[in-house]
Tab-separated table of C-alpha atoms and ligand atoms in Angstrom:
chain	number	residue	atom	x	y	z
A	18	MET	CA	-0.007	-0.096	0.008
A	19	SER	CA	1.400	3.390	-0.930
A	20	VAL	CA	-0.357	5.387	1.596
A	21	GLY	CA	1.566	6.354	4.781
A	22	ARG	CA	4.736	4.496	4.347
A	23	GLY	CA	5.501	5.410	8.060
A	24	ASN	CA	7.046	8.602	6.771
A	25	GLN	CA	6.656	11.179	9.589
A	26	LEU	CA	7.371	14.191	7.505
A	27	GLU	CA	4.853	13.337	4.898
A	28	SER	CA	2.277	12.760	7.506
A	29	TYR	CA	2.779	16.071	9.238
A	30	ALA	CA	2.677	17.807	5.905
A	31	ASN	CA	-0.908	16.467	5.008
A	32	ARG	CA	-2.223	17.005	8.549
A	33	ASP	CA	-0.795	20.494	8.791
A	34	GLU	CA	-2.023	21.476	5.352
A	35	LEU	CA	-5.622	20.457	6.348
A	36	VAL	CA	-5.285	22.660	9.418
A	37	GLU	CA	-3.741	25.595	7.703
A	38	GLN	CA	-5.252	25.632	4.177
A	39	GLY	CA	-8.515	23.806	5.050
A	40	TYR	CA	-7.870	20.940	2.635
A	41	THR	CA	-5.236	18.327	1.659
A	42	ILE	CA	-4.907	15.558	-0.936
A	43	VAL	CA	-3.594	12.053	-0.483
A	44	PRO	CA	-2.786	10.711	-3.895
A	45	GLY	CA	-3.602	7.223	-5.092
A	46	VAL	CA	-5.817	5.996	-2.297
A	47	PHE	CA	-8.438	3.964	-4.167
A	48	SER	CA	-7.562	1.213	-6.526
A	49	GLN	CA	-8.489	0.725	-10.186
A	50	ASP	CA	-10.807	-2.200	-9.259
A	51	TRP	CA	-12.452	0.034	-6.639
A	52	LEU	CA	-12.915	2.716	-9.156
A	53	ASP	CA	-14.185	0.394	-11.773
A	54	GLU	CA	-16.811	-0.941	-9.387
A	55	PHE	CA	-18.048	2.586	-8.414
A	56	ARG	CA	-18.036	3.752	-12.020
A	57	ASP	CA	-20.228	0.818	-13.008
A	58	TRP	CA	-22.600	1.262	-10.110
A	59	THR	CA	-22.931	4.961	-10.708
A	60	SER	CA	-23.344	4.720	-14.439
A	61	ASP	CA	-26.149	2.143	-14.035
A	62	TYR	CA	-27.727	4.449	-11.446
A	63	PHE	CA	-27.691	7.546	-13.652
A	64	ASP	CA	-28.922	5.566	-16.719
A	65	GLN	CA	-31.996	4.579	-14.587
A	66	HIS	CA	-32.862	7.730	-12.610
A	67	HIS	CA	-33.871	11.190	-13.479
A	68	ILE	CA	-32.305	13.853	-11.371
A	69	ASP	CA	-34.472	16.797	-10.231
A	70	ARG	CA	-33.482	20.092	-11.717
A	71	ARG	CA	-33.011	21.616	-8.340
A	72	TYR	CA	-29.796	19.711	-8.011
A	73	ARG	CA	-28.415	20.961	-11.394
A	74	PHE	CA	-25.500	22.837	-9.744
A	75	GLN	CA	-24.385	19.959	-7.626
A	76	GLY	CA	-25.247	17.553	-10.597
A	77	SER	CA	-26.917	15.128	-8.210
A	78	ALA	CA	-27.116	14.497	-4.550
A	79	ILE	CA	-27.792	10.916	-4.083
A	80	ARG	CA	-27.266	9.399	-0.559
A	81	VAL	CA	-26.184	5.743	-0.590
A	82	TYR	CA	-26.444	4.256	2.857
A	83	SER	CA	-24.480	1.385	4.334
A	84	PRO	CA	-27.196	-1.334	4.814
A	85	ASP	CA	-26.449	-1.283	8.629
A	86	ARG	CA	-26.904	2.401	8.860
A	87	TRP	CA	-30.140	2.256	6.723
A	88	GLU	CA	-31.584	-0.269	9.324
A	89	ARG	CA	-31.148	2.374	11.972
A	90	GLU	CA	-32.462	5.344	9.938
A	91	ASP	CA	-35.684	7.080	11.086
A	92	ALA	CA	-38.849	6.175	9.209
A	93	ALA	CA	-39.370	9.988	8.882
A	94	VAL	CA	-36.267	10.281	6.673
A	95	LYS	CA	-36.926	7.071	4.650
A	96	ASN	CA	-40.424	8.242	3.924
A	97	HIS	CA	-39.653	11.907	3.503
A	98	PRO	CA	-41.412	13.010	0.307
A	99	GLU	CA	-38.396	14.785	-1.227
A	100	LEU	CA	-35.618	12.728	0.114
A	101	MET	CA	-37.012	9.243	-0.524
A	102	SER	CA	-36.358	9.640	-4.307
A	103	ARG	CA	-32.625	10.048	-3.803
A	104	ILE	CA	-31.724	7.858	-0.741
A	105	LEU	CA	-31.135	4.134	-0.893
A	106	PRO	CA	-29.146	1.427	0.918
A	107	ASP	CA	-26.578	-0.436	-1.001
A	108	PRO	CA	-23.618	-2.686	0.069
A	109	ILE	CA	-21.368	-0.705	-2.206
A	110	ALA	CA	-21.223	1.974	0.419
A	111	ASP	CA	-19.219	-0.366	2.641
A	112	ARG	CA	-16.588	-0.687	-0.102
A	113	PHE	CA	-15.804	2.823	0.709
A	114	PHE	CA	-16.088	2.791	4.517
A	115	HIS	CA	-14.230	-0.524	4.882
A	116	ASP	CA	-11.453	0.181	2.327
A	117	PRO	CA	-8.132	-0.438	4.036
A	118	SER	CA	-6.240	2.192	1.971
A	119	PHE	CA	-8.922	4.709	2.896
A	120	HIS	CA	-8.298	3.944	6.721
A	121	ALA	CA	-4.532	4.107	6.114
A	122	ALA	CA	-4.988	7.634	4.610
A	123	CYS	CA	-7.093	8.600	7.741
A	124	GLU	CA	-4.216	7.426	9.928
A	125	LEU	CA	-1.766	9.440	7.784
A	126	LEU	CA	-3.912	12.496	8.614
A	127	GLN	CA	-3.800	11.581	12.219
A	128	PHE	CA	-7.634	11.812	12.670
A	129	GLU	CA	-8.876	10.887	16.035
A	130	GLY	CA	-12.460	9.923	16.930
A	131	LEU	CA	-13.265	9.362	13.227
A	132	GLN	CA	-16.904	8.808	12.925
A	133	SER	CA	-18.682	8.379	9.559
A	134	GLU	CA	-22.328	9.155	8.873
A	135	GLY	CA	-22.596	5.703	7.280
A	136	LYS	CA	-23.842	7.133	3.948
A	137	LEU	CA	-22.090	8.338	0.811
A	138	ILE	CA	-23.148	11.250	-1.255
A	139	VAL	CA	-22.787	10.681	-5.033
A	140	LEU	CA	-22.417	13.957	-6.922
A	141	SER	CA	-22.375	13.635	-10.662
A	142	LYS	CA	-22.013	16.463	-13.033
A	143	PRO	CA	-23.331	15.421	-16.374
A	144	ALA	CA	-21.755	16.281	-19.656
A	145	HIS	CA	-22.108	20.009	-20.232
A	146	GLY	CA	-23.462	20.517	-16.664
A	147	PRO	CA	-23.208	24.010	-15.042
A	148	PRO	CA	-20.805	25.194	-12.397
A	149	LEU	CA	-21.314	24.548	-8.638
A	150	TYR	CA	-21.840	27.790	-6.542
A	151	TRP	CA	-19.273	28.922	-3.982
A	152	HIS	CA	-20.327	27.593	-0.567
A	153	GLN	CA	-19.167	26.092	2.658
A	154	ASP	CA	-21.063	23.136	4.136
A	155	PHE	CA	-20.566	23.770	7.944
A	156	SER	CA	-23.939	23.893	9.688
A	157	ASN	CA	-23.044	24.505	13.269
A	158	TRP	CA	-21.944	28.186	13.175
A	159	ASN	CA	-23.738	29.095	16.376
A	160	SER	CA	-21.481	26.743	18.302
A	161	PRO	CA	-18.101	27.574	19.575
A	162	GLU	CA	-17.091	24.544	17.484
A	163	ALA	CA	-17.032	26.943	14.687
A	164	ALA	CA	-13.920	28.567	16.243
A	165	THR	CA	-11.695	25.580	16.620
A	166	PRO	CA	-8.385	26.062	14.889
A	167	TRP	CA	-8.576	22.280	13.950
A	168	PRO	CA	-11.223	20.600	11.852
A	169	THR	CA	-14.130	18.947	13.547
A	170	MET	CA	-16.168	17.991	10.445
A	171	VAL	CA	-14.516	17.023	7.123
A	172	PHE	CA	-15.640	15.679	3.707
A	173	LEU	CA	-13.617	12.869	2.514
A	174	SER	CA	-14.013	12.338	-1.273
A	175	THR	CA	-12.616	10.878	-4.431
A	176	TYR	CA	-13.415	11.568	-8.098
A	177	LEU	CA	-14.095	8.548	-10.304
A	178	THR	CA	-12.387	10.165	-13.269
A	179	ASP	CA	-9.471	12.443	-13.560
A	180	THR	CA	-10.617	16.141	-13.136
A	181	SER	CA	-9.510	19.254	-14.766
A	182	LYS	CA	-10.840	22.754	-15.333
A	183	ALA	CA	-12.421	21.363	-18.521
A	184	ASN	CA	-14.629	18.671	-16.814
A	185	GLY	CA	-15.583	20.714	-13.674
A	186	CYS	CA	-12.714	20.266	-11.125
A	187	LEU	CA	-13.034	21.504	-7.579
A	188	ARG	CA	-11.965	24.995	-6.694
A	189	VAL	CA	-11.241	26.332	-3.148
A	190	ILE	CA	-10.217	29.547	-1.471
A	191	PRO	CA	-7.412	28.245	0.754
A	192	GLY	CA	-7.593	29.402	4.432
A	193	SER	CA	-11.245	30.479	4.110
A	194	HIS	CA	-12.266	27.980	6.751
A	195	ARG	CA	-10.740	30.206	9.284
A	196	ARG	CA	-10.599	33.702	7.639
A	197	ARG	CA	-13.484	35.764	6.439
A	198	VAL	CA	-13.436	36.911	2.819
A	199	ASP	CA	-15.724	39.133	0.858
A	200	LEU	CA	-17.715	36.222	-0.584
A	201	HIS	CA	-18.951	35.189	2.891
A	202	ASP	CA	-21.182	38.269	2.938
A	203	VAL	CA	-22.997	37.544	-0.306
A	204	LEU	CA	-23.381	33.798	-0.388
A	205	PRO	CA	-26.798	32.204	0.181
A	206	ASP	CA	-26.972	29.062	2.503
A	207	ALA	CA	-25.305	26.135	0.844
A	208	HIS	CA	-27.737	23.712	-0.883
A	209	GLY	CA	-30.828	25.605	0.184
A	210	ALA	CA	-33.848	26.708	-1.856
A	211	ALA	CA	-32.503	30.204	-2.536
A	212	VAL	CA	-29.223	29.033	-4.129
A	213	GLN	CA	-30.900	26.131	-6.005
A	214	ALA	CA	-33.331	28.705	-7.574
A	215	LEU	CA	-30.493	30.964	-8.969
A	216	GLN	CA	-30.928	31.455	-12.748
A	217	ASP	CA	-28.067	34.031	-13.441
A	218	LEU	CA	-24.647	32.546	-13.539
A	219	ASN	CA	-23.084	35.964	-13.833
A	220	THR	CA	-22.970	36.681	-10.102
A	221	PRO	CA	-20.153	36.432	-7.509
A	222	VAL	CA	-21.794	33.156	-6.356
A	223	PHE	CA	-20.335	31.503	-9.509
A	224	ALA	CA	-17.564	34.022	-10.419
A	225	ASP	CA	-13.837	33.646	-10.407
A	226	HIS	CA	-12.267	34.937	-7.244
A	227	PRO	CA	-8.791	36.398	-6.994
A	228	ASP	CA	-7.949	33.899	-4.162
A	229	ALA	CA	-9.492	30.824	-5.853
A	230	VAL	CA	-7.280	27.851	-6.626
A	231	ASP	CA	-8.263	24.942	-8.982
A	232	ILE	CA	-7.823	21.470	-7.595
A	233	PRO	CA	-7.412	19.074	-10.490
A	234	MET	CA	-7.228	15.500	-9.207
A	235	LYS	CA	-6.482	11.997	-10.452
A	236	ALA	CA	-9.238	9.376	-10.065
A	237	GLY	CA	-8.721	7.626	-6.731
A	238	ASP	CA	-6.899	10.491	-4.941
A	239	LEU	CA	-8.594	11.276	-1.619
A	240	ILE	CA	-9.256	14.912	-0.642
A	241	ALA	CA	-9.988	15.765	2.910
A	242	ALA	CA	-11.543	19.188	3.483
A	243	ASP	CA	-12.807	21.241	6.462
A	244	ALA	CA	-16.562	21.661	6.215
A	245	ARG	CA	-15.936	25.490	6.761
A	246	LEU	CA	-13.771	25.793	3.579
A	247	LEU	CA	-15.283	27.809	0.788
A	248	HIS	CA	-15.358	25.588	-2.405
A	249	ALA	CA	-16.991	25.509	-5.783
A	250	ALA	CA	-16.577	23.597	-8.977
A	251	HIS	CA	-16.078	24.561	-12.743
A	252	PRO	CA	-18.745	23.637	-15.295
A	253	ASN	CA	-18.300	20.418	-17.137
A	254	ASP	CA	-17.514	21.426	-20.684
A	255	THR	CA	-16.777	17.860	-21.822
A	256	ASP	CA	-19.058	15.061	-23.328
A	257	GLU	CA	-18.374	12.704	-20.267
A	258	ARG	CA	-19.937	12.634	-16.797
A	259	ARG	CA	-17.740	13.746	-13.899
A	260	THR	CA	-18.647	11.923	-10.749
A	261	LEU	CA	-17.431	11.988	-7.191
A	262	VAL	CA	-18.197	10.068	-4.068
A	263	LEU	CA	-18.160	12.061	-0.794
A	264	ALA	CA	-18.435	10.984	2.923
A	265	TRP	CA	-18.975	13.246	5.802
A	266	HIS	CA	-16.937	12.413	8.949
A	267	LYS	CA	-16.600	13.822	12.385
A	268	VAL	CA	-13.107	14.147	13.611
A	269	PHE	CA	-11.555	15.348	16.942
A	270	PRO	CA	-14.921	15.264	18.871
A	271	PHE	CA	-15.499	18.881	20.152
A	272	PRO	CA	-14.202	20.415	22.369
A	273	GLU	CA	-11.228	18.069	22.730
A	274	PRO	CA	-8.214	19.209	20.679
A	275	PRO	CA	-6.197	16.651	18.643
A	276	SER	CA	-3.761	14.866	20.978
A	277	TRP	CA	-0.911	16.406	18.797
A	278	TRP	CA	-2.121	19.969	19.163
A	279	THR	CA	0.510	22.232	20.535
A	280	ARG	CA	-0.727	25.529	19.639
A	281	PRO	CA	-2.926	28.003	21.617
A	282	ILE	CA	-6.630	27.122	21.975
A	283	PRO	CA	-9.168	29.903	21.790
A	284	ASP	CA	-10.905	30.716	25.192
A	285	VAL	CA	-14.338	30.106	23.694
A	286	VAL	CA	-13.229	26.691	22.779
A	287	GLN	CA	-11.466	25.909	26.123
A	288	GLY	CA	-14.559	26.982	28.131
A	289	ALA	CA	-17.151	25.170	25.858
A	290	ASP	CA	-19.741	22.897	27.353
A	291	PRO	CA	-20.059	19.970	24.928
A	292	THR	CA	-23.614	19.156	26.202
A	293	VAL	CA	-25.086	22.376	24.856
A	294	GLU	CA	-26.873	21.982	21.540
A	295	TYR	CA	-27.004	25.098	19.292
A	296	GLU	CA	-29.556	26.018	16.665
A	297	PRO	CA	-28.130	24.760	13.301
A	298	ARG	CA	-26.814	27.684	11.299
A	299	ARG	CA	-25.229	27.652	7.796
A	300	ALA	CA	-24.139	31.361	7.585
A	301	PRO	CA	-20.854	32.188	9.446
A	302	THR	CA	-21.099	34.041	12.772
A	303	GLU	CA	-18.426	36.160	14.619
A	304	TYR	CA	-16.604	32.864	15.166
A	305	LEU	CA	-15.197	33.571	11.717
A	306	ARG	CA	-12.879	36.588	11.580
B	11	AKG	O1	-18.843	18.799	-7.180
B	11	AKG	C1	-17.847	18.941	-6.376
B	11	AKG	O2	-16.737	18.780	-6.857
B	11	AKG	C2	-18.029	19.259	-4.944
B	11	AKG	C3	-19.380	19.058	-4.437
B	11	AKG	C4	-19.743	19.814	-3.228
B	11	AKG	O3	-18.944	20.421	-2.649
B	11	AKG	C5	-21.128	19.790	-2.596
B	11	AKG	O4	-21.999	19.276	-3.224
B	11	AKG	O5	-21.307	20.152	-1.423
B	12	FE2	FE1	-19.588	21.204	-0.680
């Protein structure tokens, strides 16, 4: 296995990049066989299902549950009128969650308290699909958890084809998970009705940004990104689908810092009561400066 190699320097580099920049890439995590299996599964799925227009910017937002997790899911979710058309259990989800190279990559990143949601999100931008709006996915901005200098919620994802600007690669604003930028003031909540209803692509929500960086990736590379990071994706200008598989994970259960943390910890984090639940909020608060 190429991941890890016991190389301490390499491991600190990835871990520290995730903390500093809000994202990091571990190359070559998922094997060719693994990718073939997911490509077959997803192309069958998209051949057989119509995707509602409201998901055109994400391409799709299918949730594929691990069968174990599905058993424990609330009936209200399973029967939710909008969700039920795009959630399903399938053993393929466990091919992600139980993949040894994926776990080796998580060790490389020195995650602690890793906890998956037990479901994958499959996002597939069809040929000539539009761009994805700038957004960040964190939904607990009322909580002092939003002020941790380390990540607490990350997405871990891989693309099933090589990506480039031409087929809609990811874009990020490095450091925006911890630093306010002008875009924060104009963005609608991620994946809500307001952003899904946008018709005009000539707005800052889709525009180039001077601090934006393109993230072209090889199929099978793993990207780990802080939920607070501003990200977007280019349009797919090719004739082929561009699909990714994404899994949300909790890491470093709040308010405990990583065991390897040596830097100062904000007072608001030190004094936090982990039993308090906050009203979910997708727009950043004063915890982002
Ligand atoms: O399409 C991508 O590359 C990223 C998708 C994403 O960030 C999202 O749907 O929240
Ligand atoms: Fe996102």
